[in-house]
Amino acid sequence: MDKQTVTIYDVAREADVSMATVSRVVNGNPNVKPATRKKVLDVIERLDYRPNAVARGLASKKTTTVGVIIPDVTNIYFSALARGIDDIAMMYKYNIILTNSDENGRKEVQVLNTLMAKQVDGIVFMGNDISDEVRKEFERAKTPIVLAGCVDDQDQMPSVNIDYTAAVEEATKNLIDHGNERVAFVSGSLDFPINRDYRLKGYKQALKKAGLRYDDKLVFETDYSYKAGQLLQPALQSVKATAAVIGDDELAAGVMNGVTDAGLSVPDDFEIITSNDTKLTEMVRPKMSSITQPLYDIGAVAMRLLTKLMSNEAVENKTVLLPYGLMKRASTH
Amino acid sequence: MDKQTVTIYDVAREADVSMATVSRVVNGNPNVKPATRKKVLDVIERLDYRPNAVARGLASKKTTTVGVIIPDVTNIYFSALARGIDDIAMMYKYNIILTNSDENGRKEVQVLNTLMAKQVDGIVFMGNDISDEVRKEFERAKTPIVLAGCVDDQDQMPSVNIDYTAAVEEATKNLIDHGNERVAFVSGSLDFPINRDYRLKGYKQALKKAGLRYDDKLVFETDYSYKAGQLLQPALQSVKATAAVIGDDELAAGVMNGVTDAGLSVPDDFEIITSNDTKLTEMVRPKMSSITQPLYDIGAVAMRLLTKLMSNEAVENKTVLLPYGLMKRASTH
DNA sequence: AATCAAACTGAAAACGTTTTCAGCTTGATG
DNA sequence: CATCAAGCTGAAAACGTTTTCAGTTTGATT
C-alpha cells in the first residue's frame, strides 16, 4: 500500500559507501572526495532519495521549524505581520507552524505546549496581552521566543514594536491642534497593557500638554471589530466627541461608517485617526489618516531576531523599536 | 546549558515500570491496570514529562501536522479559508505548517518537497492554477492532498469549491437584467483555469442566453490587487462598460474607488458585483453586492475532507461543491 | 623509501518514541 | 484443583537520521 520509502541506508548500499558518507553529502560537509560525492549524488538522483526531516530532527535536535502564535490570521493587521515572518523564515530555511489563539489564554497555553512538544526551534508570539499563565510557559520554555507587535510590560521578553505611547500622543496632538477639544480614545480592552499602559498614556500626555482635562467618558473600550465600531456612533455623539484616535483599522472603519451612515461628515463633523495603516485605510472612503507602522517589517525583524537567538548569536538589543509615522489622509483636516 | 529534558525512560525508571507501559499510559491505551496508570501519571506530573513529538513521529510515522500552501495570507479571501482550515485542524489535533507561495510554481514545488520531507500527514493546497510541475509533485506524493477554493480542470484531485460558472452566470444575468448591455468581466490571469474555463464560461453563457454578443474588449485580465483595479477606470470607460463582474474583492474595491474617484456614481453610472463576499464588501461605501461564498466553510470542509483521507475513511464525493448565493448590496440596483 | 599531516571514510552509538510479541498474573470456570 | 482466557507488563526491535571517534588513504616532503 504505502509507497516504500527509500532511506539513507538504501543509498549507502547502492553507492557502496557508508550512511555516514551519504549523510555528509546530503549536508554539504566538505570532507568528501569529489568522486565519492558525485557517486552518491547520482544514486540519490536515481533512487529519488529525500531525507526524512523527522529522523533528522530527532538525531540533530533541530527541526528548522518555528511556531507562530497569532490572534487571528483573518485580521489584516496580524496577517501582515505573519507575512513578514514567513518570508524571513523561508529565507533562513525555516518553516512555520501557525496557530490562531483568539487571544484566549487557555488556548495560548495549550498551543505553546504543543509547539514545545513538536520541538520547534523558536517561537514568535503575537497578542495584546501576556497572561500570567502564558508568561509562566515562556519561562519554562527552553526555546527562544520573541514577541511581534506586542508589548511586554515587564520588559523581559525580546520584542519588536513601535513606540505606541509616542505615536498615540502625536496622533492625539494632531487632532487637538485641529481645534478638537473633545477627542475620544477608542481601543480594545483596557486590560491589555498595550492599551492601558502605552496608548492611553500617550493620549493622556497629549491632553495634558494641551492643557485639556482628561475625561474618562471619552474613553471607549470595545473589541477590535468592525461591528463594534459601527455601533459606537450614538455613544460618541452623546459625549460630544468631535474626533477619535482609534486603536485598530477595522474598528476605525466601523466607527467611520457608523458616523457617516448617521449623516455626519468625516472629517468636517468628525475626525478620525487610526493606528495600523493597513491597506484598509486606503480602501474606505474617505481614506483614513493613520499612525503608520511598518507592519511587514515588524514581522520580518522579529523573525530575523529569532534566527539570531536560535543560533546563539549575540544580540545587541533585545527589544527593538521600529519607526512610526503619521499619515494624513482624508479623515482629518 | 540546555535544560536537560526528561524522557520516557526517566519516567519508566522512577515509576518502576517499562517504557512500554509509560507509552501506553501516555497514549491512553486501555491495557493498563488503574493502579499502574495512576503511579505513572503521578511520576509524569512530578517530573513534568512531555512526550517528544519528533521521536513519536519517527516511531509512529504520523506527525499530526498538515501542510497548507496559500498564495498570500495577507489576502483576505485566502486568510478566511486558512482560518477555517486551522480551526478544523485544531479540532482534530492537527497543526498546520503554513507557507506563502505567491502562486509561484517554482516556489510551490519547492514547498511541496519541504512538506513531504517533514512528513506531513496531509496537505491543503490553495492557488488559482496547478502547473504541470506541481501536478507532478501531487502525483508522486504518498500523502493525501486536497484543494481548497481552487479548481482542478483535470478533475483528479479532491477539492472543495463552489460552482464558479453558475455563480458568475447568475451575477452577469443580474447585471444584464438591470439593463446593462455592456457588462465587463474583470478577473485575474486568464491563464488560470478558474478564470478561463469556469468564470469566463459563466459570463459567456449569461450573454448568450440574453442574446448579447460576446465582445472580448469587455474582458479585462489583471492581477488581483486593489491598485490594479483602481487603474482600470479609464479603460472601462473607453469601452463604454456600464457594469462589471469582478473576480476578487480587493480588485473590486479598487475598481469601485477608481470609478467613484473619477466622479461617476456607483451604482447609478456603473454597477459592480464582486466575487468573494469577504468582510471588505461591507466596509467600503457603497457596500458591494457580491456572489457569496462560504469562505470559512470551504477551508473547514477541505480540512475535514483531508482528515477523512488521512485516516482512510471512505469518502463519498471527492469533489464537493458548496452552495453559493448572490448578495445584493449598494453597488447594484 | 620513510614519515607525517591532511583528507577522507566507516562502525556504531545516540536521538526518544511506538509497537510487536511473548510471558506472566489473575480470577473465573468446570 | 486444574485450566484457560483475559488482562496486564516488559524486552527489544524498529523508525531514519546525525555525530563521534577511530581508522585508512593519499600525497607531499625529507
XYZ file of C-alpha atoms (C1' of nucleotides) in Angstrom:
726
model
C 0.000 0.000 0.000
C 2.476 2.561 1.208
C 4.975 3.598 -1.372
C 8.036 2.163 0.278
C 10.317 4.999 1.062
C 13.974 4.960 0.217
C 16.252 5.618 3.148
C 19.770 6.790 3.594
C 20.670 3.179 4.038
C 19.451 2.231 0.587
C 21.522 4.986 -0.905
C 24.572 3.880 1.038
C 24.214 0.318 -0.198
C 23.704 1.278 -3.830
C 26.569 3.734 -3.797
C 28.739 1.322 -1.893
C 29.601 3.746 0.862
C 28.513 4.106 4.468
C 25.464 6.027 5.621
C 27.822 8.453 7.266
C 29.150 9.436 3.900
C 25.719 9.809 2.411
C 24.782 11.982 5.350
C 27.820 14.105 4.739
C 26.985 14.548 1.098
C 23.421 15.474 1.876
C 24.513 18.012 4.439
C 27.199 19.545 2.306
C 30.002 18.506 4.604
C 33.227 19.251 2.701
C 35.041 16.166 3.931
C 34.041 14.050 0.985
C 36.154 13.278 -2.026
C 34.583 14.810 -5.142
C 34.420 11.448 -6.881
C 32.583 9.914 -3.931
C 30.290 12.858 -3.737
C 29.352 12.502 -7.355
C 28.763 8.790 -6.992
C 26.451 9.369 -4.055
C 24.665 12.229 -5.729
C 23.994 10.046 -8.737
C 22.452 7.340 -6.627
C 20.376 9.890 -4.751
C 19.113 11.160 -8.050
C 18.460 7.701 -9.402
C 16.581 6.478 -6.338
C 14.890 9.835 -5.817
C 16.003 9.858 -2.228
C 14.650 12.549 0.106
C 15.986 12.822 3.613
C 13.381 12.328 6.311
C 13.210 15.560 8.244
C 11.645 13.908 11.266
C 14.511 11.488 11.695
C 16.857 14.318 11.083
C 15.138 16.348 13.743
C 15.439 13.564 16.239
C 19.105 12.991 15.600
C 20.162 16.601 15.343
C 17.728 18.147 17.801
C 16.858 20.800 15.280
C 13.603 20.884 13.395
C 14.049 24.016 11.278
C 10.516 24.828 12.237
C 9.308 27.729 14.311
C 5.948 28.219 15.934
C 3.872 31.319 15.322
C 1.014 32.217 17.602
C -1.351 34.723 16.116
C -4.651 36.015 17.469
C -6.415 35.704 14.135
C -4.981 35.355 10.618
C -8.096 36.881 9.304
C -7.191 40.192 10.891
C -5.390 42.183 8.268
C -3.035 43.713 10.832
C -1.767 40.377 12.042
C -1.689 38.746 8.650
C 0.680 41.478 7.506
C 2.996 40.612 10.365
C 2.641 36.942 9.582
C 3.655 37.539 6.022
C 6.831 39.278 7.147
C 7.576 36.446 9.498
C 7.091 33.767 6.897
C 9.184 35.470 4.252
C 12.174 35.825 6.525
C 11.655 32.361 7.917
C 11.726 30.938 4.434
C 14.817 32.947 3.649
C 16.543 31.225 6.555
C 15.121 27.815 5.634
C 12.645 27.632 8.438
C 9.033 26.623 8.206
C 6.252 27.984 10.285
C 3.610 26.274 12.344
C 0.834 28.827 12.512
C -1.942 28.727 15.074
C -4.758 31.064 15.864
C -5.169 31.822 19.545
C -8.113 34.229 19.585
C -6.197 35.880 22.396
C -7.568 33.147 24.570
C -5.147 32.440 27.387
C -6.097 28.799 27.772
C -5.678 28.202 24.090
C -2.367 30.038 24.096
C -1.002 27.859 26.855
C -2.169 24.736 25.133
C -0.675 25.787 21.827
C 2.619 26.662 23.453
C 2.743 23.184 24.894
C 2.053 21.580 21.557
C 4.729 23.662 19.923
C 7.279 22.727 22.539
C 6.307 19.092 22.196
C 6.912 19.381 18.480
C 10.383 20.646 19.294
C 10.158 23.875 17.366
C 13.433 25.757 17.323
C 11.788 29.042 18.280
C 8.504 30.865 18.661
C 7.073 34.168 17.548
C 4.232 35.314 19.726
C 1.615 37.884 18.804
C -1.160 39.025 21.063
C -2.218 42.026 23.021
C -1.724 40.528 26.386
C 0.591 38.145 28.126
C -1.359 36.437 30.852
C 0.409 35.085 33.900
C -0.077 31.533 32.716
C 1.422 32.347 29.355
C 4.319 34.081 30.979
C 4.937 31.004 33.060
C 5.119 28.903 29.911
C 7.527 31.384 28.395
C 9.785 30.989 31.379
C 9.868 27.245 31.350
C 10.446 27.135 27.605
C 13.926 26.083 26.603
C 13.339 27.647 23.207
C 13.842 31.289 22.237
C 10.683 33.357 21.951
C 10.156 36.786 20.511
C 7.118 39.000 20.614
C 5.964 40.766 17.480
C 3.769 43.821 17.588
C 3.085 43.030 21.180
C 4.376 44.700 24.225
C 5.851 43.154 27.346
C 5.056 45.416 30.250
C 7.582 43.586 32.370
C 10.159 44.042 29.696
C 11.553 40.549 29.941
C 10.914 39.121 26.516
C 12.656 40.115 23.308
C 10.181 42.037 21.199
C 9.725 44.145 18.094
C 7.368 47.084 18.254
C 6.873 50.743 17.660
C 6.670 53.341 20.412
C 2.927 53.197 20.899
C 2.842 55.876 23.550
C 4.642 58.441 21.447
C 2.635 57.537 18.361
C -0.710 57.942 20.058
C 0.411 61.116 21.715
C 1.355 62.551 18.369
C -1.914 61.495 16.803
C -3.917 62.974 19.633
C -1.960 66.186 19.494
C -2.670 66.401 15.801
C -6.383 66.188 16.442
C -6.198 68.734 19.245
C -4.244 71.090 17.040
C -7.135 70.965 14.597
C -9.272 72.524 17.265
C -10.884 69.423 18.685
C -11.378 69.784 22.386
C -13.189 66.524 22.851
C -11.114 63.782 21.320
C -12.287 60.257 22.010
C -9.924 57.391 22.654
C -11.273 54.144 21.230
C -9.409 50.935 21.818
C -9.656 47.294 22.595
C -9.774 46.038 26.128
C -8.015 48.181 28.682
C -6.986 45.002 30.391
C -4.322 44.822 27.733
C -1.183 46.637 28.758
C -0.661 47.830 25.220
C -3.866 49.841 25.513
C -3.879 50.709 29.191
C -0.226 51.415 29.788
C 1.003 52.575 26.421
C -1.649 54.007 24.144
C -3.831 55.535 26.800
C -0.758 57.048 28.373
C 0.112 58.780 25.111
C -3.430 60.059 24.864
C -3.291 61.494 28.362
C 0.081 63.076 27.784
C -1.216 64.879 24.722
C -4.210 66.192 26.656
C -2.045 67.351 29.478
C 0.406 69.166 27.260
C -2.515 70.882 25.565
C -3.971 71.860 28.908
C -7.098 69.772 28.405
C -8.795 67.878 31.145
C -8.883 64.081 30.931
C -12.459 62.845 30.821
C -12.932 59.128 31.086
C -16.297 59.380 29.380
C -14.274 59.904 26.224
C -12.526 56.590 26.611
C -14.233 53.729 24.831
C -13.276 50.186 25.494
C -14.551 47.663 22.988
C -13.425 44.716 20.955
C -11.433 45.015 17.790
C -14.242 44.513 15.321
C -15.854 46.415 12.535
C -19.287 45.846 14.002
C -18.277 47.172 17.397
C -17.053 50.363 15.771
C -20.194 50.855 13.784
C -22.341 50.637 16.889
C -20.320 53.242 18.705
C -21.671 56.286 16.908
C -24.541 57.185 19.287
C -22.295 56.944 22.302
C -19.676 59.058 20.636
C -22.237 61.687 19.807
C -23.748 61.721 23.281
C -20.424 62.671 24.841
C -19.964 65.351 22.192
C -16.768 63.889 20.796
C -15.662 65.546 17.565
C -12.705 63.317 16.825
C -11.232 59.988 17.770
C -7.965 58.164 17.970
C -8.706 54.518 17.300
C -6.570 51.509 18.047
C -7.414 49.248 15.134
C -8.204 49.803 11.467
C -11.231 47.590 11.168
C -12.622 49.118 14.281
C -11.907 52.554 12.844
C -13.607 51.700 9.576
C -16.613 50.682 11.613
C -16.623 53.914 13.538
C -16.228 55.932 10.389
C -19.026 54.213 8.575
C -21.195 54.454 11.651
C -20.595 58.168 11.747
C -21.157 58.810 8.061
C -24.145 56.485 7.920
C -25.615 58.678 10.644
C -25.444 61.584 8.261
C -22.359 63.266 9.635
C -19.367 64.166 7.562
C -15.864 62.879 8.071
C -13.713 64.909 8.561
C -15.892 68.028 8.762
C -18.032 66.895 11.671
C -15.787 64.198 12.988
C -12.096 63.478 12.511
C -10.526 60.073 12.760
C -7.010 58.783 13.097
C -6.491 55.071 13.156
C -3.486 53.056 14.205
C -2.273 50.352 11.917
C -2.064 51.761 8.405
C -3.208 48.533 6.823
C -4.337 48.653 3.230
C -7.856 49.008 4.529
C -7.125 52.674 5.254
C -6.874 53.306 1.525
C -9.892 51.282 0.570
C -12.529 53.085 2.545
C -13.917 56.494 1.693
C -12.798 58.860 2.931
C -9.398 57.297 3.229
C -8.320 57.164 6.816
C -5.459 59.084 8.318
C -3.354 56.762 10.375
C -0.390 56.195 12.535
C 1.912 54.319 10.217
C 3.669 51.200 11.315
C 5.973 49.070 9.224
C 3.788 46.009 9.697
C 5.572 43.654 7.389
C 8.872 44.776 8.850
C 7.785 44.193 12.404
C 7.164 40.572 11.488
C 10.304 40.349 9.420
C 12.545 41.885 12.049
C 11.009 39.712 14.750
C 11.796 36.620 12.739
C 15.279 37.819 11.993
C 15.825 38.435 15.670
C 14.614 34.948 16.384
C 17.083 33.427 13.935
C 19.865 35.155 15.813
C 18.599 33.893 19.128
C 18.276 30.375 17.720
C 21.864 30.302 16.585
C 23.108 31.899 19.800
C 24.362 34.964 18.019
C 24.970 37.982 20.173
C 22.054 40.365 20.119
C 22.721 43.985 20.892
C 19.193 44.962 21.740
C 16.538 42.598 22.953
C 13.705 44.979 22.355
C 13.698 46.832 19.084
C 11.522 49.821 18.332
C 10.821 50.463 14.688
C 9.971 53.957 13.467
C 6.357 55.032 13.218
C 4.822 57.967 11.423
C 1.615 59.812 10.878
C -0.054 59.572 7.502
C -2.545 62.267 6.715
C -5.380 61.148 4.523
C -8.933 62.310 4.123
C -10.369 61.556 7.543
C -8.616 64.527 9.140
C -8.081 68.126 8.164
C 23.231 24.965 29.386
C 20.333 23.063 27.889
C 17.665 22.257 30.390
C 18.067 18.540 30.341
C 14.878 17.057 29.050
C 13.128 14.245 30.820
C 12.421 11.267 28.627
C 10.053 8.378 28.714
C 12.902 6.375 30.094
C 13.258 8.595 33.136
C 9.596 8.212 33.850
C 9.801 4.458 33.480
C 12.653 4.234 35.919
C 11.041 6.462 38.527
C 7.728 4.689 38.267
C 9.407 1.325 38.240
C 7.718 0.139 35.074
C 8.893 -0.312 31.487
C 8.861 2.412 28.864
C 6.233 0.418 27.070
C 3.875 0.944 29.937
C 4.592 4.630 30.121
C 3.942 4.843 26.420
C 0.640 3.082 26.901
C -0.404 5.450 29.632
C 0.531 8.469 27.595
C -1.399 7.202 24.625
C -4.455 6.202 26.569
C -4.109 2.545 25.794
C -6.650 0.756 27.990
C -4.423 -2.209 28.737
C -3.001 -0.743 31.900
C -4.095 -1.568 35.422
C -5.618 1.529 37.053
C -3.138 1.405 39.899
C -0.211 1.332 37.489
C -1.714 4.103 35.466
C -2.012 6.318 38.475
C 1.532 5.576 39.546
C 2.844 6.527 36.117
C 0.665 9.600 35.877
C 1.997 10.789 39.213
C 5.573 10.460 38.080
C 4.778 12.217 34.822
C 3.313 15.049 36.817
C 6.192 15.158 39.221
C 8.899 15.158 36.571
C 6.883 17.395 34.260
C 7.379 14.942 31.451
C 6.297 15.932 27.921
C 6.476 13.402 25.144
C 8.759 14.391 22.303
C 6.590 14.666 19.221
C 9.506 14.279 16.858
C 10.507 10.936 18.286
C 6.889 9.976 18.299
C 6.606 10.956 14.666
C 9.569 8.847 13.741
C 8.328 5.794 15.554
C 4.698 6.030 14.573
C 5.082 7.559 11.130
C 2.470 10.136 11.954
C 3.270 13.754 12.648
C -0.215 15.160 13.291
C 0.861 18.038 11.144
C -0.554 19.083 7.809
C 0.909 21.432 5.270
C -1.046 24.385 3.941
C 0.041 26.161 0.796
C -1.529 29.555 0.398
C -0.854 32.212 -2.227
C -0.763 35.029 0.314
C -2.059 35.160 3.891
C -2.405 38.833 3.532
C -5.205 38.354 1.051
C -8.406 38.465 2.981
C -10.015 35.819 0.795
C -7.334 33.249 1.464
C -6.918 34.104 5.096
C -10.594 33.347 5.615
C -10.045 29.901 4.135
C -6.943 29.468 6.250
C -8.871 30.244 9.354
C -11.414 27.557 8.550
C -8.638 25.110 7.877
C -6.831 25.832 11.115
C -9.932 25.617 13.272
C -10.883 22.202 11.994
C -7.295 21.057 12.079
C -7.063 22.031 15.704
C -10.335 20.286 16.399
C -8.786 17.091 15.075
C -5.498 17.688 16.904
C -3.509 18.615 13.865
C -1.168 21.519 13.481
C -0.583 23.467 10.351
C 2.591 24.381 8.549
C 1.619 27.441 6.579
C 3.594 28.734 3.624
C 3.003 31.517 1.181
C 3.541 30.579 -2.439
C 2.744 33.800 -4.280
C 1.273 31.448 -6.866
C 4.815 30.942 -7.994
C 5.174 27.473 -9.485
C 8.811 27.065 -8.574
C 8.146 28.042 -5.021
C 5.158 25.738 -4.877
C 7.210 22.776 -5.968
C 9.921 23.578 -3.502
C 7.471 23.977 -0.659
C 5.754 20.727 -1.525
C 9.088 18.999 -1.283
C 9.856 20.502 2.086
C 6.457 19.490 3.362
C 6.902 15.924 2.201
C 10.348 15.844 3.752
C 8.811 16.957 7.015
C 6.485 14.005 6.744
C 3.255 15.951 6.999
C 0.238 13.695 7.161
C -1.623 15.669 4.521
C -1.696 18.869 2.515
C -4.244 21.537 1.715
C -3.418 23.415 -1.437
C -4.766 26.791 -2.431
C -3.954 28.572 -5.631
C -5.550 29.541 -8.871
C -3.522 27.309 -11.032
C -1.972 23.879 -10.913
C 1.080 23.931 -13.086
C 2.340 20.750 -14.684
C 5.276 20.610 -12.323
C 3.026 20.961 -9.326
C 0.734 18.289 -10.657
C 3.695 16.008 -11.000
C 4.555 16.540 -7.353
C 0.976 15.820 -6.418
C 1.169 12.534 -8.198
C 4.343 11.350 -6.596
C 3.151 12.380 -3.149
C 2.276 9.495 -0.867
C 0.267 11.871 1.245
C -3.343 12.919 0.712
C -3.863 16.356 -0.762
C -6.992 18.408 -1.100
C -7.576 21.622 -2.940
C -9.479 24.433 -1.280
C -11.153 27.170 -3.266
C -9.167 26.051 -6.223
C -10.315 24.159 -9.196
C -8.747 21.135 -10.838
C -9.557 21.287 -14.508
C -8.492 17.698 -14.915
C -10.702 16.703 -12.066
C -8.223 14.382 -10.433
C -7.666 15.938 -7.063
C -10.133 16.071 -4.187
C -11.332 19.626 -3.853
C -13.814 21.921 -2.162
C -15.320 24.738 -4.179
C -18.419 26.471 -5.296
C -19.826 26.259 -8.817
C -17.980 29.257 -10.215
C -19.522 29.015 -13.643
C -23.080 29.076 -12.376
C -22.300 31.809 -9.875
C -20.767 34.126 -12.437
C -23.535 33.384 -14.887
C -26.096 34.386 -12.308
C -24.222 37.533 -11.399
C -23.879 38.535 -15.017
C -27.521 37.824 -15.681
C -28.415 40.029 -12.758
C -26.486 42.908 -14.259
C -27.984 42.339 -17.683
C -31.451 42.263 -16.206
C -30.800 45.717 -14.835
C -30.496 46.933 -18.387
C -26.742 46.819 -18.771
C -25.807 45.821 -22.268
C -22.100 46.254 -21.831
C -21.038 44.283 -18.802
C -17.317 43.988 -18.263
C -15.662 40.853 -16.987
C -12.693 41.652 -14.774
C -10.568 38.866 -13.463
C -7.094 37.700 -12.682
C -4.974 35.972 -15.268
C -6.846 34.019 -17.891
C -4.056 31.510 -17.772
C -5.785 30.253 -14.667
C -8.394 27.647 -15.467
C -10.622 29.002 -12.743
C -10.918 32.232 -14.685
C -10.646 30.993 -18.237
C -12.635 27.792 -18.036
C -15.085 28.477 -15.255
C -15.831 32.111 -14.602
C -15.497 33.328 -18.151
C -17.664 30.478 -19.289
C -20.413 31.584 -16.932
C -20.101 35.105 -18.220
C -20.431 33.950 -21.808
C -23.388 31.757 -21.035
C -25.238 34.653 -19.475
C -24.566 36.827 -22.514
C -25.696 34.122 -24.843
C -28.926 33.468 -23.020
C -29.633 37.175 -23.056
C -28.930 37.347 -26.746
C -25.950 39.634 -26.320
C -22.822 39.399 -28.392
C -19.574 38.476 -26.661
C -17.034 41.244 -27.028
C -13.548 40.485 -25.844
C -12.832 44.164 -25.381
C -15.006 43.857 -22.313
C -12.777 41.228 -20.793
C -10.078 42.621 -18.533
C -7.246 40.485 -17.390
C -5.229 41.866 -14.500
C -3.726 40.877 -11.230
C -5.712 40.554 -8.050
C -4.758 43.820 -6.477
C -6.501 46.930 -5.262
C -4.148 49.119 -7.264
C -4.792 47.246 -10.469
C -8.492 47.792 -10.041
C -8.142 51.455 -9.391
C -6.185 51.960 -12.584
C -8.788 50.225 -14.665
C -11.323 53.010 -14.745
C -10.221 54.782 -17.964
C -10.131 51.527 -19.868
C -13.536 50.568 -18.579
C -14.947 53.902 -19.666
C -13.359 53.790 -23.088
C -15.167 50.564 -23.936
C -18.397 52.033 -22.610
C -18.896 49.435 -19.940
C -21.677 50.282 -17.504
C -21.216 47.382 -15.144
C -18.710 44.738 -14.182
C -18.471 41.307 -12.700
C -15.201 41.165 -10.807
C -13.289 38.137 -9.629
C -11.803 39.407 -6.387
C -12.957 41.758 -3.662
C -9.858 43.857 -3.303
C -9.729 44.209 -7.039
C -13.390 45.185 -6.999
C -12.843 47.748 -4.273
C -10.124 49.218 -6.442
C -12.376 49.365 -9.469
C -15.162 50.910 -7.469
C -12.996 53.572 -5.935
C -11.421 54.240 -9.308
C -14.850 54.782 -10.770
C -16.188 56.954 -7.970
C -12.963 58.916 -7.701
C -13.465 59.721 -11.379
C -16.711 61.377 -10.454
C -19.089 58.648 -11.515
C -21.717 57.185 -9.287
C -21.943 53.572 -8.250
C -24.458 52.131 -8.887
C -26.169 54.826 -10.963
C -23.487 55.145 -13.594
C -21.741 51.865 -13.020
C -22.818 48.672 -11.299
C -20.481 46.213 -9.679
C -20.765 42.670 -8.466
C -17.775 41.114 -6.835
C -16.996 37.509 -6.092
C -15.817 36.627 -2.645
C -18.091 38.285 -0.129
C -15.257 38.995 2.275
C -15.891 41.497 5.036
C -14.361 44.095 2.802
C -17.625 44.227 0.860
C -19.310 45.728 3.905
C -16.570 48.148 4.750
C -16.458 50.143 1.546
C -19.066 52.674 0.501
C -21.224 51.875 -1.268
C -21.209 48.361 0.084
C -20.562 45.915 -2.691
C -23.003 43.382 -3.999
C -21.323 40.040 -4.255
C -21.507 36.452 -5.097
C -21.493 34.867 -1.674
C -19.222 32.003 -0.868
C -18.917 30.265 2.453
C -15.223 31.069 2.698
C -14.592 29.807 6.165
C -16.547 26.678 5.363
C -14.602 25.968 2.214
C -11.482 25.831 4.334
C -13.183 23.923 7.095
C -14.729 21.345 4.793
C -11.466 20.921 2.925
C -9.692 20.172 6.163
C -12.428 17.830 7.269
C -12.167 16.012 3.980
C -8.445 15.753 4.485
C -8.865 14.197 7.917
C -11.018 11.520 6.339
C -8.470 10.869 3.646
C -5.706 10.693 6.225
C -7.489 8.058 8.235
C -8.501 6.118 5.166
C -12.164 6.662 5.766
C -14.439 6.121 2.832
C -15.256 9.362 1.059
C -18.447 9.536 -0.939
C -17.531 12.502 -3.053
C -14.023 13.569 -3.849
C -15.044 16.962 -5.102
C -17.533 18.854 -3.040
C -19.415 21.917 -4.225
C -20.675 24.211 -1.519
C -23.671 26.454 -2.134
C -23.141 29.991 -3.346
C -25.533 32.901 -3.417
C -25.936 36.444 -4.584
C -25.951 39.205 -2.015
C -27.450 42.463 -3.127
C -25.893 45.483 -1.541
C -25.488 49.061 -2.648
C -23.270 48.673 -5.699
C -26.131 47.358 -7.831
C -29.722 48.350 -8.327
C 61.864 4.756 0.973
C 60.117 6.510 5.231
C 57.340 9.785 7.526
C 53.579 12.627 8.605
C 49.727 15.550 8.261
C 45.680 16.187 5.939
C 41.911 14.311 3.709
C 38.596 11.009 3.646
C 35.672 7.072 5.327
C 33.015 3.679 8.192
C 31.164 1.436 12.552
C 28.340 2.173 15.905
C 26.117 4.805 19.284
C 22.899 8.059 20.017
C 18.106 10.575 19.477
C 13.060 9.345 22.234
C 9.438 7.215 20.931
C 5.944 3.149 19.306
C 4.947 -1.475 18.574
C 5.284 -6.441 18.478
C 5.488 -10.496 20.766
C 5.974 -13.346 24.318
C 5.278 -14.124 29.011
C 3.346 -13.510 33.495
C -0.923 -12.689 36.642
C -5.430 -13.057 37.719
C -9.820 -14.755 38.553
C -13.423 -17.401 36.902
C -14.950 -21.864 35.408
C -15.517 -26.745 35.251
C -7.545 -28.174 41.917
C -6.541 -27.679 37.073
C -7.362 -24.973 33.176
C -7.931 -21.125 30.394
C -8.850 -16.676 28.728
C -8.382 -12.093 29.562
C -5.763 -8.580 31.372
C -1.517 -6.662 32.109
C 3.516 -5.988 31.508
C 8.380 -5.874 29.726
C 12.286 -6.756 26.352
C 13.801 -5.459 22.365
C 13.417 -4.178 17.733
C 12.187 -0.785 14.841
C 11.922 4.310 12.936
C 15.867 7.190 9.663
C 18.931 10.228 10.651
C 23.450 12.720 12.765
C 27.680 12.529 15.010
C 31.778 10.838 17.256
C 35.812 8.517 17.057
C 38.927 5.742 15.296
C 40.822 4.319 11.388
C 42.564 4.233 6.480
C 44.259 6.699 2.257
C 46.731 9.961 -0.002
C 50.287 12.890 -1.370
C 53.904 15.764 -0.269
C 58.316 16.058 1.992
C 62.595 14.564 3.538
